[in-house]
Amino acid sequence: MSATAVPPRSRLDNLTLAHKEGWRQLVLAPDRVMPELLPLAGLRALSLPARAAYDRARRVWHANLGPIKTPQLAALHEDLWDIVDSNLQDGDKAKGAVAVDAFPGLGKTTAVLSFAKQFHLREIAEAGPFTEDGHERWPVCRVGLTGNTGMKDFNRAMLDFFGHPGEARGTTTQIGERALDCFLSCEVRLLVVDDLHFLRWRNRSATEISNHFKYIANEFPVTLLFVGVGLAERGLFGEVDSDGDESLAQTGRRTTALTVEPFMIRREEQRRDWRNLLLAIEQRLVLANSYPGMLADDLSDYLFARSTGHIGSLMTLVNRGCQRAIRTGAERLDTKLLDQVKNDAAAEAARTHVEASLAAKRLTSRPKRSGRGTARKEGT
């Protein structure tokens, strides 16, 4: 590929995963093609239009570096495959649900969407794009919730995914029945509910929500995959509510709780995982002055302190650093440039404590034995 060519790809920046068309764009979009890495002399040789096109291609590339197959993502996917593939019970049996519950910035939504995409493609490959009755096959339905969402809003969001004209009118029950019809007709097998913590959980609502999920598990032939923050604290897995109602127990008994952990550096194995992540990111950077070990050797402690081991914070910092490096002509990442780049508030608030531990040698992110600029293959 030439330096000036922009790889063909769907306009994913305009998609919304709330509708099946947006989900299809995400699933079927070809892999991004990494722009050619040019040396400084090659950059200077480009014409102004060619340089503008090349820099735009790099901006888009650096803004979409993931997902990276970290140990956390691989472990989560294995657990999800176990659960989803075991949910092949006959229709008279309720299927087990999954709840991925983790702090923000740990990549849980990215990991879940990556899994859902793989599941969608596998189902289409095995069963074809259409059902026996001639309907489009949609193995996955993804619903993203908003602030203060109630049950009617939830049912409407499921129906809206399919573009059903009846989503704007009817009772909660009627809209839910229409959604069930869509799920049966399109043979949906996985329902991803993102940002579940936005549902109303107070008082009687928690019991109503739990009963509604029980209804979906009983009547919809799907595996429920919840994604959210603090789901246990909000009562999703509770045995009883504040009034002693034990109806929440059934949701808890049927739901498997999974999580995504941050990167840690207290043990040698953890430090190797952190190094492999940085090396994997390094190999994806398109900066003229980059070099092996730029992140994994020269910026390892710095990047851990700035991200506190949260992959979301790390990817945000690296992405913004690359944009500044291209714009300023630095064409590399170092502490001087990254000190000028702002990161998310949570990472910045926790930075000082981690920096102090690293400076006092109470912590280090570097494994004892590592070849400079090399990574294990599975870490990429």
Tab-separated table of C-alpha atoms in Angstrom:
chain	number	residue	atom	x	y	z
A	1	MET	CA	0.000	0.000	0.000
A	2	SER	CA	1.283	3.456	-0.876
A	3	ALA	CA	1.752	6.092	1.770
A	4	THR	CA	-0.991	8.278	0.321
A	5	ALA	CA	-3.674	5.647	-0.152
A	6	VAL	CA	-6.558	5.588	2.323
A	7	PRO	CA	-7.694	2.012	2.970
A	8	PRO	CA	-11.315	1.256	2.032
A	9	ARG	CA	-13.449	0.869	5.116
A	10	SER	CA	-17.001	1.518	6.215
A	11	ARG	CA	-17.599	4.862	7.878
A	12	LEU	CA	-17.519	3.385	11.350
A	13	ASP	CA	-17.218	6.813	12.918
A	14	ASN	CA	-20.849	7.411	11.915
A	15	LEU	CA	-22.353	4.131	13.069
A	16	THR	CA	-24.610	3.549	16.036
A	17	LEU	CA	-24.761	0.101	17.576
A	18	ALA	CA	-28.335	0.789	18.714
A	19	HIS	CA	-29.552	-0.363	15.279
A	20	LYS	CA	-28.880	-3.572	13.376
A	21	GLU	CA	-27.441	-1.680	10.411
A	22	GLY	CA	-24.746	-0.162	12.611
A	23	TRP	CA	-24.015	-3.512	14.203
A	24	ARG	CA	-23.671	-5.088	10.738
A	25	GLN	CA	-21.231	-2.368	9.708
A	26	LEU	CA	-19.063	-3.106	12.718
A	27	VAL	CA	-19.157	-6.867	12.213
A	28	LEU	CA	-18.527	-6.893	8.460
A	29	ALA	CA	-16.038	-4.033	8.261
A	30	PRO	CA	-12.665	-5.241	6.950
A	31	ASP	CA	-9.653	-5.049	9.212
A	32	ARG	CA	-7.934	-1.702	9.095
A	33	VAL	CA	-4.764	-1.558	7.044
A	34	MET	CA	-1.838	-0.045	8.917
A	35	PRO	CA	-0.389	2.954	7.031
A	36	GLU	CA	3.120	2.501	5.692
A	37	LEU	CA	5.797	3.561	8.160
A	38	LEU	CA	7.856	6.238	6.410
A	39	PRO	CA	11.191	7.597	7.637
A	40	LEU	CA	11.603	11.334	8.072
A	41	ALA	CA	13.090	11.646	4.597
A	42	GLY	CA	10.040	9.916	3.167
A	43	LEU	CA	7.729	12.288	5.009
A	44	ARG	CA	9.546	15.320	3.649
A	45	ALA	CA	9.354	13.951	0.118
A	46	LEU	CA	5.549	13.841	0.137
A	47	SER	CA	3.612	16.571	-1.633
A	48	LEU	CA	1.279	18.687	0.501
A	49	PRO	CA	-1.876	16.786	-0.547
A	50	ALA	CA	-0.109	13.442	-0.100
A	51	ARG	CA	1.176	14.451	3.350
A	52	ALA	CA	-2.308	15.591	4.398
A	53	ALA	CA	-3.805	12.259	3.305
A	54	TYR	CA	-1.038	10.301	5.034
A	55	ASP	CA	-1.395	12.206	8.299
A	56	ARG	CA	-5.167	11.737	8.254
A	57	ALA	CA	-4.719	8.000	7.721
A	58	ARG	CA	-2.355	7.929	10.707
A	59	ARG	CA	-4.775	9.917	12.877
A	60	VAL	CA	-7.568	7.450	12.181
A	61	TRP	CA	-5.243	4.477	12.687
A	62	HIS	CA	-3.947	5.645	16.069
A	63	ALA	CA	-7.479	6.413	17.250
A	64	ASN	CA	-8.456	2.776	16.587
A	65	LEU	CA	-5.464	0.722	17.722
A	66	GLY	CA	-7.403	-2.009	19.524
A	67	PRO	CA	-8.597	-4.427	20.490
A	68	ILE	CA	-5.360	-6.021	21.658
A	69	LYS	CA	-5.460	-9.636	22.814
A	70	THR	CA	-4.396	-9.083	26.394
A	71	PRO	CA	-4.482	-11.919	28.946
A	72	GLN	CA	-7.591	-10.292	30.430
A	73	LEU	CA	-9.411	-10.240	27.082
A	74	ALA	CA	-8.378	-13.808	26.243
A	75	ALA	CA	-9.545	-15.122	29.632
A	76	LEU	CA	-12.869	-13.289	29.387
A	77	HIS	CA	-13.485	-14.665	25.894
A	78	GLU	CA	-12.782	-18.221	27.008
A	79	ASP	CA	-15.297	-17.882	29.843
A	80	LEU	CA	-17.878	-16.371	27.515
A	81	TRP	CA	-17.480	-19.166	24.966
A	82	ASP	CA	-17.924	-21.738	27.745
A	83	ILE	CA	-21.163	-20.152	28.890
A	84	VAL	CA	-22.697	-19.281	25.520
A	85	ASP	CA	-21.867	-22.647	23.941
A	86	SER	CA	-23.305	-24.488	26.940
A	87	ASN	CA	-26.598	-22.606	26.557
A	88	LEU	CA	-27.984	-24.970	23.940
A	89	GLN	CA	-30.796	-26.209	26.122
A	90	ASP	CA	-34.215	-26.885	24.626
A	91	GLY	CA	-36.674	-24.015	24.640
A	92	ASP	CA	-38.409	-25.115	27.819
A	93	LYS	CA	-35.261	-24.470	29.856
A	94	ALA	CA	-33.996	-21.015	30.881
A	95	LYS	CA	-30.477	-20.174	29.803
A	96	GLY	CA	-27.782	-18.924	32.139
A	97	ALA	CA	-26.909	-15.226	31.973
A	98	VAL	CA	-23.536	-13.494	32.229
A	99	ALA	CA	-22.643	-10.212	33.912
A	100	VAL	CA	-19.311	-8.545	33.143
A	101	ASP	CA	-18.879	-6.223	36.091
A	102	ALA	CA	-15.755	-4.053	36.253
A	103	PHE	CA	-14.540	-0.523	36.871
A	104	PRO	CA	-14.532	1.929	33.952
A	105	GLY	CA	-11.437	2.028	31.749
A	106	LEU	CA	-10.620	-1.684	31.888
A	107	GLY	CA	-11.843	-2.507	28.393
A	108	LYS	CA	-14.883	-4.598	29.333
A	109	THR	CA	-17.168	-3.178	26.623
A	110	THR	CA	-14.422	-3.496	24.001
A	111	ALA	CA	-13.817	-7.108	25.019
A	112	VAL	CA	-17.533	-7.969	25.023
A	113	LEU	CA	-18.151	-6.380	21.618
A	114	SER	CA	-15.138	-8.238	20.222
A	115	PHE	CA	-16.610	-11.504	21.498
A	116	ALA	CA	-20.098	-10.673	20.199
A	117	LYS	CA	-18.648	-9.921	16.769
A	118	GLN	CA	-16.874	-13.298	16.677
A	119	PHE	CA	-20.061	-15.053	17.824
A	120	HIS	CA	-22.129	-13.290	15.153
A	121	LEU	CA	-19.716	-14.288	12.399
A	122	ARG	CA	-19.566	-17.888	13.594
A	123	GLU	CA	-23.347	-18.236	13.652
A	124	ILE	CA	-23.720	-16.778	10.159
A	125	ALA	CA	-20.951	-19.042	8.838
A	126	GLU	CA	-22.620	-22.121	10.314
A	127	ALA	CA	-26.298	-21.370	9.644
A	128	GLY	CA	-26.301	-18.812	6.822
A	129	PRO	CA	-27.521	-15.198	6.605
A	130	PHE	CA	-31.213	-16.171	6.427
A	131	THR	CA	-33.456	-18.379	8.550
A	132	GLU	CA	-35.491	-21.275	7.133
A	133	ASP	CA	-38.500	-18.930	7.011
A	134	GLY	CA	-36.576	-16.383	4.946
A	135	HIS	CA	-35.942	-13.790	7.656
A	136	GLU	CA	-32.568	-12.101	8.106
A	137	ARG	CA	-30.543	-13.917	10.728
A	138	TRP	CA	-29.321	-11.657	13.546
A	139	PRO	CA	-27.386	-13.779	16.045
A	140	VAL	CA	-26.650	-10.741	18.249
A	141	CYS	CA	-28.801	-7.894	19.504
A	142	ARG	CA	-26.969	-5.150	21.360
A	143	VAL	CA	-28.831	-2.685	23.596
A	144	GLY	CA	-27.077	0.294	25.144
A	145	LEU	CA	-28.901	1.917	28.023
A	146	THR	CA	-29.124	5.585	28.943
A	147	GLY	CA	-29.516	7.422	32.226
A	148	ASN	CA	-32.593	6.501	34.286
A	149	THR	CA	-33.817	3.838	31.857
A	150	GLY	CA	-36.989	1.990	32.851
A	151	MET	CA	-38.461	-1.290	31.660
A	152	LYS	CA	-40.544	0.248	28.888
A	153	ASP	CA	-37.474	2.075	27.617
A	154	PHE	CA	-35.560	-1.215	27.716
A	155	ASN	CA	-38.206	-3.060	25.685
A	156	ARG	CA	-38.362	-0.183	23.240
A	157	ALA	CA	-34.572	-0.271	22.808
A	158	MET	CA	-34.697	-3.983	21.931
A	159	LEU	CA	-37.415	-3.327	19.356
A	160	ASP	CA	-35.669	-0.247	17.991
A	161	PHE	CA	-32.590	-2.361	17.219
A	162	PHE	CA	-34.626	-4.040	14.479
A	163	GLY	CA	-36.214	-0.815	13.211
A	164	HIS	CA	-39.679	-2.094	14.101
A	165	PRO	CA	-42.397	0.527	13.472
A	166	GLY	CA	-44.201	-0.472	16.664
A	167	GLU	CA	-41.495	0.682	19.048
A	168	ALA	CA	-43.080	4.100	19.530
A	169	ARG	CA	-46.488	2.976	20.799
A	170	GLY	CA	-48.000	0.391	23.104
A	171	THR	CA	-47.668	-0.755	26.675
A	172	THR	CA	-44.514	-2.223	28.170
A	173	THR	CA	-45.957	-5.712	27.681
A	174	GLN	CA	-47.010	-5.102	24.079
A	175	ILE	CA	-43.618	-3.701	23.118
A	176	GLY	CA	-41.933	-6.660	24.846
A	177	GLU	CA	-44.097	-9.111	22.866
A	178	ARG	CA	-43.123	-7.438	19.608
A	179	ALA	CA	-39.474	-7.681	20.601
A	180	LEU	CA	-39.915	-11.391	21.334
A	181	ASP	CA	-41.403	-11.882	17.871
A	182	CYS	CA	-38.362	-10.176	16.311
A	183	PHE	CA	-35.987	-12.305	18.355
A	184	LEU	CA	-37.749	-15.513	17.308
A	185	SER	CA	-38.020	-14.523	13.639
A	186	CYS	CA	-34.369	-13.415	13.384
A	187	GLU	CA	-33.091	-16.244	15.609
A	188	VAL	CA	-31.217	-13.982	17.999
A	189	ARG	CA	-29.021	-16.017	20.327
A	190	LEU	CA	-27.096	-13.357	22.282
A	191	LEU	CA	-28.538	-10.223	23.869
A	192	VAL	CA	-25.830	-7.775	24.971
A	193	VAL	CA	-27.056	-5.194	27.474
A	194	ASP	CA	-24.414	-2.492	27.881
A	195	ASP	CA	-24.309	0.080	30.681
A	196	LEU	CA	-26.760	-1.925	32.786
A	197	HIS	CA	-26.002	0.344	35.759
A	198	PHE	CA	-28.155	3.014	34.076
A	199	LEU	CA	-31.330	1.064	34.836
A	200	ARG	CA	-33.510	2.233	37.741
A	201	TRP	CA	-32.522	0.055	40.668
A	202	ARG	CA	-34.123	1.708	43.662
A	203	ASN	CA	-36.804	0.208	45.887
A	204	ARG	CA	-39.445	-1.844	44.020
A	205	SER	CA	-37.731	-1.261	40.673
A	206	ALA	CA	-34.987	-3.761	41.491
A	207	THR	CA	-37.545	-6.545	41.873
A	208	GLU	CA	-39.349	-5.492	38.686
A	209	ILE	CA	-36.087	-5.477	36.749
A	210	SER	CA	-35.075	-8.864	38.099
A	211	ASN	CA	-38.476	-10.307	37.160
A	212	HIS	CA	-38.204	-8.822	33.687
A	213	PHE	CA	-34.834	-10.441	33.097
A	214	LYS	CA	-36.299	-13.701	34.378
A	215	TYR	CA	-39.065	-13.329	31.779
A	216	ILE	CA	-36.518	-12.738	29.012
A	217	ALA	CA	-34.449	-15.738	30.129
A	218	ASN	CA	-37.571	-17.923	30.142
A	219	GLU	CA	-39.260	-16.740	26.952
A	220	PHE	CA	-36.452	-15.424	24.728
A	221	PRO	CA	-34.095	-18.089	23.299
A	222	VAL	CA	-31.039	-15.979	24.141
A	223	THR	CA	-28.081	-15.738	26.460
A	224	LEU	CA	-28.253	-12.468	28.380
A	225	LEU	CA	-24.864	-10.748	28.541
A	226	PHE	CA	-24.873	-7.780	30.899
A	227	VAL	CA	-22.087	-5.189	30.988
A	228	GLY	CA	-21.859	-2.573	33.695
A	229	VAL	CA	-20.246	-1.031	36.753
A	230	GLY	CA	-21.079	-2.015	40.323
A	231	LEU	CA	-23.799	-4.480	39.340
A	232	ALA	CA	-23.418	-6.528	42.515
A	233	GLU	CA	-23.783	-3.418	44.671
A	234	ARG	CA	-26.881	-2.427	42.715
A	235	GLY	CA	-28.580	-5.712	43.568
A	236	LEU	CA	-28.341	-7.732	40.351
A	237	PHE	CA	-27.086	-10.805	42.210
A	238	GLY	CA	-28.970	-10.169	45.458
A	239	GLU	CA	-30.762	-12.872	47.421
A	240	VAL	CA	-33.423	-10.493	48.784
A	241	ASP	CA	-34.362	-6.848	48.441
A	242	SER	CA	-34.958	-4.293	51.201
A	243	ASP	CA	-38.479	-5.649	51.776
A	244	GLY	CA	-37.341	-9.244	52.140
A	245	ASP	CA	-38.483	-10.237	48.626
A	246	GLU	CA	-36.547	-13.304	47.532
A	247	SER	CA	-37.387	-12.974	43.819
A	248	LEU	CA	-33.975	-11.437	43.185
A	249	ALA	CA	-32.348	-14.709	44.169
A	250	GLN	CA	-33.300	-16.437	40.933
A	251	THR	CA	-31.491	-13.836	38.824
A	252	GLY	CA	-28.435	-14.193	41.039
A	253	ARG	CA	-28.492	-18.000	40.812
A	254	ARG	CA	-28.763	-17.922	37.022
A	255	THR	CA	-26.135	-15.245	36.415
A	256	THR	CA	-22.400	-15.899	36.197
A	257	ALA	CA	-20.356	-12.899	37.301
A	258	LEU	CA	-17.189	-12.162	35.333
A	259	THR	CA	-14.807	-9.240	35.596
A	260	VAL	CA	-11.816	-7.607	33.926
A	261	GLU	CA	-8.804	-6.825	36.072
A	262	PRO	CA	-6.346	-3.946	35.623
A	263	PHE	CA	-2.712	-4.630	34.839
A	264	MET	CA	-0.612	-5.109	37.960
A	265	ILE	CA	3.173	-5.069	38.415
A	266	ARG	CA	3.770	-6.662	41.805
A	267	ARG	CA	4.768	-10.076	40.406
A	268	GLU	CA	7.168	-10.995	37.624
A	269	GLU	CA	4.434	-12.548	35.502
A	270	GLN	CA	2.362	-9.376	35.802
A	271	ARG	CA	5.328	-7.256	34.724
A	272	ARG	CA	5.840	-9.465	31.685
A	273	ASP	CA	2.193	-9.046	30.736
A	274	TRP	CA	2.546	-5.271	31.023
A	275	ARG	CA	5.682	-5.317	28.874
A	276	ASN	CA	4.017	-7.471	26.227
A	277	LEU	CA	1.110	-5.036	26.070
A	278	LEU	CA	3.444	-2.085	25.513
A	279	LEU	CA	5.374	-3.996	22.848
A	280	ALA	CA	2.132	-4.906	21.083
A	281	ILE	CA	1.132	-1.238	21.040
A	282	GLU	CA	4.608	-0.218	19.856
A	283	GLN	CA	4.310	-2.423	16.820
A	284	ARG	CA	1.140	-0.584	15.810
A	285	LEU	CA	2.490	2.967	16.018
A	286	VAL	CA	3.158	4.830	12.770
A	287	LEU	CA	5.643	7.508	13.816
A	288	ALA	CA	8.750	8.287	11.776
A	289	ASN	CA	11.053	8.512	14.829
A	290	SER	CA	9.683	5.498	16.685
A	291	TYR	CA	12.044	2.668	17.613
A	292	PRO	CA	11.930	-0.748	19.325
A	293	GLY	CA	11.572	-0.314	23.075
A	294	MET	CA	10.221	3.238	22.845
A	295	LEU	CA	7.294	2.310	25.087
A	296	ALA	CA	8.300	-0.985	26.676
A	297	ASP	CA	11.775	0.097	27.777
A	298	ASP	CA	11.966	3.880	27.923
A	299	LEU	CA	8.394	4.671	29.003
A	300	SER	CA	7.300	1.583	30.903
A	301	ASP	CA	7.165	3.060	34.421
A	302	TYR	CA	5.919	6.393	33.137
A	303	LEU	CA	3.008	4.862	31.222
A	304	PHE	CA	2.030	2.664	34.146
A	305	ALA	CA	1.945	5.677	36.450
A	306	ARG	CA	-0.098	7.705	33.960
A	307	SER	CA	-2.605	4.870	33.403
A	308	THR	CA	-2.434	3.001	36.756
A	309	GLY	CA	-2.700	-0.208	34.763
A	310	HIS	CA	-6.071	0.626	33.185
A	311	ILE	CA	-5.913	-0.196	29.494
A	312	GLY	CA	-8.522	2.429	28.616
A	313	SER	CA	-6.433	5.182	30.186
A	314	LEU	CA	-3.287	3.828	28.542
A	315	MET	CA	-4.803	3.716	25.056
A	316	THR	CA	-6.223	7.215	25.489
A	317	LEU	CA	-2.812	8.599	26.476
A	318	VAL	CA	-0.981	6.832	23.644
A	319	ASN	CA	-3.576	7.877	21.072
A	320	ARG	CA	-3.458	11.528	22.125
A	321	GLY	CA	0.322	11.415	22.333
A	322	CYS	CA	0.544	10.119	18.765
A	323	GLN	CA	-1.773	12.866	17.531
A	324	ARG	CA	0.470	15.494	19.154
A	325	ALA	CA	3.642	13.801	17.883
A	326	ILE	CA	2.341	13.941	14.315
A	327	ARG	CA	1.010	17.483	14.601
A	328	THR	CA	4.183	18.917	16.156
A	329	GLY	CA	6.610	16.963	13.996
A	330	ALA	CA	8.178	15.152	16.969
A	331	GLU	CA	7.241	11.800	15.402
A	332	ARG	CA	7.984	9.911	18.632
A	333	LEU	CA	6.679	9.513	22.155
A	334	ASP	CA	8.751	10.550	25.163
A	335	THR	CA	8.115	11.974	28.610
A	336	LYS	CA	8.558	15.565	27.480
A	337	LEU	CA	5.811	15.250	24.882
A	338	LEU	CA	3.475	13.087	26.987
A	339	ASP	CA	3.735	15.461	29.952
A	340	GLN	CA	1.840	17.933	27.783
A	341	VAL	CA	-0.968	15.456	27.038
A	342	LYS	CA	-3.980	15.377	29.328
A	343	ASN	CA	-5.474	12.036	30.362
A	344	ASP	CA	-8.752	11.080	32.048
A	345	ALA	CA	-9.462	12.540	35.479
A	346	ALA	CA	-9.376	9.216	37.352
A	347	ALA	CA	-5.946	8.299	35.980
A	348	GLU	CA	-4.537	11.717	36.754
A	349	ALA	CA	-5.928	11.619	40.301
A	350	ALA	CA	-4.241	8.263	41.030
A	351	ARG	CA	-0.992	9.149	39.275
A	352	THR	CA	0.856	10.786	42.163
A	353	HIS	CA	0.696	7.787	44.488
A	354	VAL	CA	1.940	5.365	41.826
A	355	GLU	CA	4.722	7.714	40.748
A	356	ALA	CA	5.924	7.952	44.346
A	357	SER	CA	6.069	4.152	44.691
A	358	LEU	CA	7.983	3.832	41.418
A	359	ALA	CA	10.405	6.610	42.334
A	360	ALA	CA	11.093	5.021	45.728
A	361	LYS	CA	11.772	1.665	44.011
A	362	ARG	CA	8.921	0.041	45.920
A	363	LEU	CA	7.461	-0.839	42.533
A	364	THR	CA	8.832	-1.419	39.062
A	365	SER	CA	7.041	-2.243	35.846
A	366	ARG	CA	10.077	-3.856	34.229
A	367	PRO	CA	10.523	-7.631	34.345
A	368	LYS	CA	13.938	-8.870	35.417
A	369	ARG	CA	14.812	-10.521	32.118
A	370	SER	CA	13.595	-9.126	28.827
A	371	GLY	CA	15.169	-8.618	25.458
A	372	ARG	CA	14.962	-4.991	24.413
A	373	GLY	CA	12.185	-4.381	21.935
A	374	THR	CA	11.000	-7.996	21.702
A	375	ALA	CA	7.751	-9.599	22.737
A	376	ARG	CA	6.331	-13.047	22.992
A	377	LYS	CA	4.196	-13.772	19.970
A	378	GLU	CA	1.035	-14.359	21.973
A	379	GLY	CA	1.333	-10.905	23.521
A	380	THR	CA	0.674	-9.188	20.208
